[in-house]
GROMACS .gro file of C-alpha atoms in nm:
model
  375
    1MET     CA    1  22.548  12.999  11.137
    2ALA     CA    2  22.829  13.184  11.317
    3LYS     CA    3  22.949  13.034  11.644
    4GLN     CA    4  23.141  13.199  11.933
    5ASN     CA    5  23.457  13.015  12.022
    6SER     CA    6  23.475  12.917  12.393
    7GLY     CA    7  23.726  13.128  12.589
    8SER     CA    8  23.764  13.384  12.311
    9ASN     CA    9  23.577  13.678  12.163
   10THR     CA   10  23.674  13.564  11.813
   11ILE     CA   11  23.379  13.478  11.590
   12GLN     CA   12  23.447  13.189  11.347
   13ASN     CA   13  23.250  13.080  11.047
   14PRO     CA   14  23.292  12.703  11.009
   15GLU     CA   15  23.229  12.732  10.637
   16GLN     CA   16  23.539  12.950  10.605
   17ASP     CA   17  23.778  12.791  10.856
   18THR     CA   18  23.762  12.412  10.830
   19PRO     CA   19  23.997  12.159  10.677
   20LEU     CA   20  23.743  12.098  10.400
   21ALA     CA   21  23.714  12.469  10.327
   22ARG     CA   22  24.090  12.509  10.320
   23TYR     CA   23  24.117  12.205  10.088
   24ASN     CA   24  23.855  12.346   9.852
   25LYS     CA   25  24.037  12.681   9.839
   26ALA     CA   26  24.367  12.517   9.749
   27PRO     CA   27  24.472  12.549   9.384
   28THR     CA   28  24.378  12.250   9.170
   29LEU     CA   29  24.680  12.045   9.066
   30THR     CA   30  24.674  11.865   8.735
   31THR     CA   31  24.869  11.549   8.662
   32SER     CA   32  25.124  11.760   8.474
   33ASP     CA   33  25.170  11.988   8.777
   34ILE     CA   34  25.236  11.690   9.004
   35GLN     CA   35  25.466  11.528   8.750
   36ASN     CA   36  25.672  11.844   8.702
   37GLU     CA   37  25.704  11.893   9.077
   38VAL     CA   38  25.824  11.537   9.132
   39LEU     CA   39  26.064  11.548   8.839
   40GLN     CA   40  26.231  11.854   8.985
   41THR     CA   41  26.299  11.672   9.313
   42ASP     CA   42  26.461  11.356   9.180
   43ASN     CA   43  26.670  11.344   8.864
   44GLU     CA   44  26.648  10.962   8.847
   45LEU     CA   45  26.268  10.945   8.859
   46PRO     CA   46  26.191  11.024   8.490
   47SER     CA   47  26.307  10.676   8.382
   48PHE     CA   48  26.001  10.516   8.535
   49TRP     CA   49  25.768  10.808   8.608
   50LYS     CA   50  25.582  10.748   8.282
   51ASN     CA   51  25.459  10.416   8.427
   52VAL     CA   52  25.315  10.575   8.743
   53PHE     CA   53  24.944  10.658   8.721
   54ILE     CA   54  24.780  10.921   8.942
   55PRO     CA   55  24.401  10.934   8.891
   56THR     CA   56  24.238  11.276   8.869
   57TRP     CA   57  23.896  11.393   8.752
   58ASP     CA   58  24.023  11.457   8.401
   59ASN     CA   59  24.226  11.145   8.316
   60LYS     CA   60  23.978  10.856   8.329
   61PRO     CA   61  24.101  10.585   8.090
   62PRO     CA   62  23.868  10.513   7.797
   63GLU     CA   63  23.623  10.227   7.835
   64VAL     CA   64  23.759   9.925   7.647
   65PRO     CA   65  23.526   9.631   7.570
   66ALA     CA   66  23.635   9.281   7.666
   67LEU     CA   67  23.876   9.131   7.416
   68LEU     CA   68  23.750   8.776   7.471
   69THR     CA   69  23.415   8.633   7.579
   70LEU     CA   70  23.298   8.279   7.651
   71SER     CA   71  22.929   8.217   7.579
   72GLY     CA   72  22.881   8.593   7.591
   73THR     CA   73  23.054   8.642   7.928
   74PRO     CA   74  23.376   8.850   7.935
   75VAL     CA   75  23.677   8.643   8.042
   76LEU     CA   76  23.968   8.863   7.923
   77THR     CA   77  23.999   9.240   7.918
   78TYR     CA   78  24.268   9.482   7.802
   79GLN     CA   79  24.616   9.423   7.953
   80ASN     CA   80  24.493   9.138   8.170
   81LEU     CA   81  24.567   8.768   8.203
   82LEU     CA   82  24.347   8.460   8.154
   83SER     CA   83  24.462   8.117   8.275
   84ILE     CA   84  24.320   7.783   8.162
   85ILE     CA   85  24.393   7.473   8.373
   86ALA     CA   86  24.364   7.137   8.198
   87LEU     CA   87  24.498   6.784   8.211
   88PRO     CA   88  24.654   6.639   7.892
   89GLY     CA   89  24.390   6.504   7.656
   90VAL     CA   90  24.115   6.744   7.758
   91GLY     CA   91  24.155   6.954   7.444
   92LYS     CA   92  24.325   7.271   7.565
   93SER     CA   93  24.508   7.300   7.234
   94SER     CA   94  24.168   7.291   7.064
   95ILE     CA   95  24.066   7.582   7.285
   96GLY     CA   96  24.365   7.785   7.166
   97GLU     CA   97  24.298   7.691   6.804
   98SER     CA   98  23.933   7.793   6.843
   99ILE     CA   99  24.019   8.135   6.984
  100ALA     CA  100  24.262   8.193   6.697
  101ALA     CA  101  24.006   8.065   6.442
  102ASN     CA  102  23.748   8.315   6.568
  103ILE     CA  103  23.974   8.600   6.456
  104LEU     CA  104  23.989   8.448   6.108
  105ASN     CA  105  23.616   8.371   6.090
  106PRO     CA  106  23.380   8.508   6.359
  107GLU     CA  107  23.098   8.290   6.219
  108ALA     CA  108  23.282   7.962   6.281
  109ASP     CA  109  23.209   7.724   6.569
  110THR     CA  110  23.482   7.826   6.812
  111LEU     CA  111  23.363   7.646   7.129
  112GLY     CA  112  23.176   7.951   7.256
  113PHE     CA  113  23.476   8.186   7.242
  114ALA     CA  114  23.445   8.520   7.063
  115VAL     CA  115  23.729   8.767   7.005
  116SER     CA  116  23.661   9.140   6.984
  117LEU     CA  117  23.737   9.316   6.656
  118LEU     CA  118  23.956   9.547   6.864
  119CYS     CA  119  24.204   9.262   6.910
  120GLY     CA  120  24.369   9.309   6.572
  121ARG     CA  121  24.628   9.032   6.552
  122LEU     CA  122  24.689   8.725   6.769
  123LEU     CA  123  25.014   8.548   6.856
  124PHE     CA  124  24.985   8.178   6.947
  125VAL     CA  125  25.302   8.045   7.116
  126ASP     CA  126  25.326   7.667   7.165
  127ASN     CA  127  25.603   7.567   7.405
  128GLU     CA  128  25.527   7.196   7.426
  129ARG     CA  129  25.443   7.029   7.095
  130THR     CA  130  25.660   6.904   6.809
  131THR     CA  131  25.680   7.084   6.476
  132THR     CA  132  25.443   6.825   6.326
  133ASP     CA  133  25.192   6.883   6.605
  134VAL     CA  134  25.217   7.260   6.561
  135TRP     CA  135  25.158   7.231   6.185
  136ASN     CA  136  24.856   7.007   6.247
  137SER     CA  137  24.729   7.268   6.492
  138PHE     CA  138  24.767   7.534   6.221
  139TYR     CA  139  24.573   7.310   5.980
  140ARG     CA  140  24.291   7.248   6.230
  141MET     CA  141  24.267   7.621   6.305
  142CYS     CA  142  24.225   7.697   5.934
  143LYS     CA  143  23.980   7.410   5.888
  144ARG     CA  144  23.769   7.535   6.180
  145ALA     CA  145  23.769   7.884   6.029
  146SER     CA  146  23.688   7.748   5.680
  147ILE     CA  147  24.010   7.895   5.541
  148ALA     CA  148  24.110   7.740   5.208
  149PRO     CA  149  24.462   7.593   5.170
  150GLY     CA  150  24.707   7.848   5.033
  151THR     CA  151  24.524   8.148   5.180
  152ILE     CA  152  24.756   8.408   5.332
  153ILE     CA  153  24.707   8.423   5.710
  154ASP     CA  154  24.811   8.767   5.835
  155ARG     CA  155  24.605   8.814   6.153
  156VAL     CA  156  24.728   8.505   6.339
  157MET     CA  157  25.089   8.399   6.397
  158LEU     CA  158  25.140   8.044   6.527
  159VAL     CA  159  25.492   7.956   6.646
  160GLY     CA  160  25.644   7.646   6.807
  161LEU     CA  161  25.924   7.691   7.061
  162ARG     CA  162  25.976   7.331   7.173
  163SER     CA  163  26.323   7.328   7.015
  164ILE     CA  164  26.426   7.631   7.224
  165SER     CA  165  26.564   7.449   7.526
  166ARG     CA  166  26.597   7.728   7.786
  167ALA     CA  167  26.314   7.924   7.944
  168ALA     CA  168  26.505   8.252   7.929
  169GLU     CA  169  26.558   8.210   7.555
  170ARG     CA  170  26.188   8.140   7.499
  171LYS     CA  171  26.094   8.459   7.681
  172LYS     CA  172  26.344   8.659   7.476
  173ILE     CA  173  26.195   8.527   7.152
  174ILE     CA  174  25.841   8.605   7.266
  175GLU     CA  175  25.939   8.958   7.361
  176GLN     CA  176  26.120   9.009   7.030
  177MET     CA  177  25.806   8.907   6.840
  178LEU     CA  178  25.602   9.152   7.049
  179GLN     CA  179  25.851   9.429   6.971
  180GLU     CA  180  25.838   9.363   6.597
  181ASN     CA  181  25.458   9.334   6.559
  182GLN     CA  182  25.152   9.470   6.737
  183TYR     CA  183  24.926   9.200   6.880
  184GLY     CA  184  24.606   9.229   7.081
  185ILE     CA  185  24.611   8.881   7.236
  186VAL     CA  186  24.899   8.643   7.305
  187ILE     CA  187  24.829   8.275   7.378
  188ILE     CA  188  25.114   8.099   7.561
  189ASP     CA  189  25.038   7.727   7.555
  190GLY     CA  190  25.251   7.585   7.834
  191ALA     CA  191  25.332   7.854   8.091
  192GLY     CA  192  25.538   7.598   8.280
  193ASP     CA  193  25.796   7.615   8.002
  194LEU     CA  194  25.871   7.978   8.089
  195VAL     CA  195  26.060   7.863   8.401
  196GLU     CA  196  26.314   7.590   8.469
  197ASP     CA  197  26.132   7.466   8.782
  198VAL     CA  198  25.760   7.525   8.847
  199ASN     CA  199  25.819   7.465   9.220
  200ASP     CA  200  26.081   7.739   9.254
  201LEU     CA  201  25.907   8.035   9.419
  202ALA     CA  202  26.161   8.294   9.302
  203GLN     CA  203  26.129   8.181   8.939
  204ALA     CA  204  25.750   8.175   8.969
  205ILE     CA  205  25.735   8.531   9.101
  206GLU     CA  206  25.974   8.651   8.831
  207CYS     CA  207  25.758   8.485   8.563
  208ARG     CA  208  25.444   8.650   8.702
  209ILE     CA  209  25.620   8.988   8.696
  210TRP     CA  210  25.740   8.922   8.340
  211LEU     CA  211  25.387   8.843   8.221
  212ARG     CA  212  25.255   9.164   8.375
  213GLU     CA  213  25.543   9.359   8.222
  214MET     CA  214  25.457   9.221   7.878
  215THR     CA  215  25.092   9.329   7.909
  216VAL     CA  216  25.191   9.685   8.000
  217LYS     CA  217  25.497   9.730   7.779
  218HIS     CA  218  25.338   9.585   7.465
  219GLN     CA  219  24.971   9.662   7.542
  220VAL     CA  220  24.857   9.302   7.504
  221SER     CA  221  24.626   9.063   7.686
  222ILE     CA  222  24.768   8.717   7.760
  223ILE     CA  223  24.613   8.370   7.775
  224THR     CA  224  24.818   8.098   7.945
  225THR     CA  225  24.760   7.726   7.992
  226LEU     CA  226  24.862   7.545   8.309
  227HIS     CA  227  24.888   7.181   8.411
  228PRO     CA  228  24.709   7.081   8.734
  229ASN     CA  229  24.852   6.884   9.023
  230PRO     CA  230  24.834   6.508   8.974
  231GLY     CA  231  24.604   6.312   9.203
  232ILE     CA  232  24.271   6.379   9.366
  233ASN     CA  233  24.293   6.759   9.350
  234ALA     CA  234  24.328   6.786   8.972
  235SER     CA  235  24.188   7.139   8.960
  236LYS     CA  236  24.475   7.306   9.147
  237PRO     CA  237  24.747   7.451   8.920
  238ARG     CA  238  25.084   7.282   8.955
  239GLY     CA  239  25.359   7.432   9.168
  240HIS     CA  240  25.440   7.785   9.278
  241LEU     CA  241  25.420   7.892   8.914
  242GLY     CA  242  25.057   7.787   8.887
  243SER     CA  243  24.968   7.971   9.207
  244GLU     CA  244  25.146   8.291   9.105
  245VAL     CA  245  25.007   8.299   8.751
  246CYS     CA  246  24.652   8.234   8.873
  247ARG     CA  247  24.689   8.506   9.136
  248GLU     CA  248  24.777   8.750   8.858
  249SER     CA  249  24.492   8.634   8.632
  250GLU     CA  250  24.160   8.815   8.615
  251CYS     CA  251  23.994   8.488   8.511
  252VAL     CA  252  24.088   8.126   8.584
  253LEU     CA  253  23.908   7.853   8.388
  254LEU     CA  254  23.917   7.475   8.431
  255ALA     CA  255  23.872   7.251   8.128
  256LYS     CA  256  23.784   6.896   8.228
  257LYS     CA  257  23.654   6.572   8.082
  258VAL     CA  258  23.293   6.472   8.155
  259ASP     CA  259  23.300   6.157   7.942
  260GLU     CA  260  23.496   6.026   7.644
  261ALA     CA  261  23.338   6.279   7.407
  262THR     CA  262  23.234   6.572   7.625
  263ARG     CA  263  23.425   6.846   7.808
  264ILE     CA  264  23.325   7.146   8.015
  265ILE     CA  265  23.516   7.467   8.072
  266THR     CA  266  23.418   7.658   8.383
  267THR     CA  267  23.508   7.909   8.653
  268GLU     CA  268  23.295   7.717   8.903
  269PHE     CA  269  23.560   7.520   9.090
  270GLU     CA  270  23.773   7.576   9.398
  271ASN     CA  271  24.044   7.783   9.228
  272GLY     CA  272  23.823   7.940   8.961
  273LYS     CA  273  23.738   8.309   8.936
  274ASN     CA  274  23.619   8.576   8.696
  275ARG     CA  275  23.715   8.897   8.868
  276ASN     CA  276  23.554   9.143   8.628
  277SER     CA  277  23.245   8.949   8.526
  278ALA     CA  278  23.007   8.666   8.617
  279PRO     CA  279  23.084   8.296   8.670
  280ILE     CA  280  23.064   8.096   8.349
  281THR     CA  281  23.033   7.733   8.242
  282SER     CA  282  23.044   7.624   7.879
  283ALA     CA  283  23.070   7.285   7.711
  284TYR     CA  284  23.206   7.122   7.396
  285ARG     CA  285  23.208   6.768   7.256
  286TRP     CA  286  23.389   6.565   6.993
  287CYS     CA  287  23.208   6.534   6.660
  288ASP     CA  288  23.319   6.254   6.427
  289ASP     CA  289  23.149   6.413   6.126
  290ALA     CA  290  23.330   6.744   6.174
  291GLY     CA  291  23.651   6.577   6.288
  292MET     CA  292  23.689   6.825   6.575
  293PHE     CA  293  23.540   6.947   6.901
  294ILE     CA  294  23.223   7.153   6.861
  295THR     CA  295  23.009   7.359   7.098
  296THR     CA  296  22.734   7.180   7.291
  297ASP     CA  297  22.465   7.280   7.541
  298ALA     CA  298  22.624   7.310   7.886
  299SER     CA  299  22.291   7.278   8.069
  300ALA     CA  300  22.240   6.931   7.922
  301VAL     CA  301  22.587   6.806   8.014
  302ALA     CA  302  22.640   6.586   8.318
  303GLY     CA  303  22.872   6.760   8.561
  304THR     CA  304  22.688   7.093   8.547
  305GLY     CA  305  22.408   7.231   8.764
  306ALA     CA  306  22.263   6.990   9.020
  307THR     CA  307  22.475   6.702   8.887
  308ARG     CA  308  22.792   6.903   8.950
  309LYS     CA  309  22.676   6.966   9.307
  310ASN     CA  310  22.618   6.592   9.354
  311ASN     CA  311  22.966   6.520   9.217
  312SER     CA  312  23.116   6.764   9.469
  313GLN     CA  313  22.931   6.586   9.749
  314ALA     CA  314  23.058   6.250   9.625
  315LYS     CA  315  23.417   6.378   9.622
  316LEU     CA  316  23.376   6.510   9.976
  317GLU     CA  317  23.241   6.173  10.092
  318LEU     CA  318  23.534   5.992   9.930
  319LEU     CA  319  23.783   6.227  10.096
  320ALA     CA  320  23.619   6.176  10.436
  321LEU     CA  321  23.637   5.801  10.390
  322LYS     CA  322  24.006   5.815  10.299
  323VAL     CA  323  24.118   6.031  10.592
  324LEU     CA  324  23.883   5.888  10.859
  325ALA     CA  325  23.819   5.528  10.763
  326PRO     CA  326  23.664   5.356  11.069
  327PRO     CA  327  23.779   5.303  11.338
  328LYS     CA  328  24.034   5.582  11.283
  329ALA     CA  329  24.008   5.891  11.507
  330LEU     CA  330  24.210   6.211  11.461
  331CYS     CA  331  24.246   6.536  11.647
  332TYR     CA  332  24.172   6.856  11.454
  333SER     CA  333  24.532   6.936  11.356
  334ASP     CA  334  24.602   6.578  11.245
  335LEU     CA  335  24.277   6.571  11.045
  336CYS     CA  336  24.371   6.891  10.861
  337LYS     CA  337  24.717   6.746  10.794
  338ALA     CA  338  24.565   6.424  10.658
  339ILE     CA  339  24.334   6.620  10.426
  340THR     CA  340  24.630   6.827  10.301
  341GLU     CA  341  24.843   6.518  10.233
  342THR     CA  342  24.562   6.310  10.080
  343GLY     CA  343  24.396   6.573   9.865
  344GLY     CA  344  24.685   6.808   9.796
  345TYR     CA  345  24.495   7.100   9.948
  346ALA     CA  346  24.641   7.412  10.108
  347ALA     CA  347  24.624   7.436  10.489
  348GLN     CA  348  24.340   7.689  10.485
  349THR     CA  349  24.142   7.481  10.235
  350ALA     CA  350  24.184   7.173  10.457
  351LYS     CA  351  24.018   7.363  10.743
  352THR     CA  352  23.731   7.450  10.510
  353LYS     CA  353  23.696   7.083  10.415
  354VAL     CA  354  23.661   6.990  10.783
  355LYS     CA  355  23.373   7.239  10.815
  356GLU     CA  356  23.210   7.105  10.498
  357MET     CA  357  23.237   6.746  10.623
  358LYS     CA  358  23.078   6.842  10.955
  359SER     CA  359  22.799   7.038  10.784
  360ALA     CA  360  22.729   6.744  10.552
  361GLY     CA  361  22.706   6.506  10.849
  362LEU     CA  362  23.002   6.300  10.730
  363ILE     CA  363  23.213   6.336  11.046
  364ASP     CA  364  23.154   6.411  11.415
  365VAL     CA  365  23.374   6.552  11.688
  366HIS     CA  366  23.346   6.343  12.004
  367PRO     CA  367  23.374   6.458  12.369
  368ASP     CA  368  23.737   6.345  12.374
  369GLY     CA  369  23.811   6.607  12.104
  370PHE     CA  370  23.876   6.350  11.830
  371TYR     CA  371  23.701   6.340  11.492
  372ARG     CA  372  23.545   6.017  11.364
  373GLN     CA  373  23.325   5.905  11.077
  374ALA     CA  374  22.961   5.984  11.152
  375ALA     CA  375  22.756   5.684  11.255
   0.00000   0.00000   0.00000
């Protein structure tokens, strides 16, 4: 409906003279139009313009299924990063061997992992183990996949880089292999060996950037393994490198020992996540008859479900006892500091632990402002 403008005899139609109307009347620019316009304004821009993405209605990327699932749940998608945190002896090498074996034989028991047929080839880089250990890993991978000795293996490349002493040289070799062959997934067992010092923030950031660059430049998805911090907080990745790599990852899994034979692998821990899918917990156990780890029912494993919740409560009680053993009393800031030093937690996490202890009735704050063990 036409409306008379106050103080003027001009009649305006809001449908014809509004910012939205003017926007809708503007000529539609395609990605090519924008690109050409920008290229004409800066002669140096073409060198990296091809890596700049401007979404429009006509350039939606194709839907790509997950390249890797765990018990049916996606944990790694195209050009993304998956990190697995594990202490030595948990079987993280067996996890890598299982993922590789699934490419060779999708019907094999591969600890719940399944690789998409879109993956093509897989590169498995071992930075930590001796040549004998790497060969044994190759043998176990083939045994798991029921591959007969002497069979040509052309879809999986397993390489050991322990003899390459410098991190920069290892990265050069990895990149050279990616340039020479097309892979869908790259497993890097031992991300800490891609830097000289895992506690150097500059090196950690550079490594994170390098990993992202590899996913884009060579169109691969990357799986890395990380060592956790020693001590009570054994689920937190070690050093600045661990923090940076996990920040880049779409999924962070923790593999941990339940008992001498059984392990679980899960996103359900303090630093876990699965950004593009649901939380997941799976389990595997050692089988003497098979001579390897095999898949087992996660719901029947201690440390999952209600039992896992009870274990978390027990850990919280132990932490409260360590930092506030009677008759000790601490102010809020000193309590947070004690939690950080005792448990290896970040400052913000320590504050959360104080709230959890109060909610659980483990500690009380007294009128003098000091925290003490609950009576």
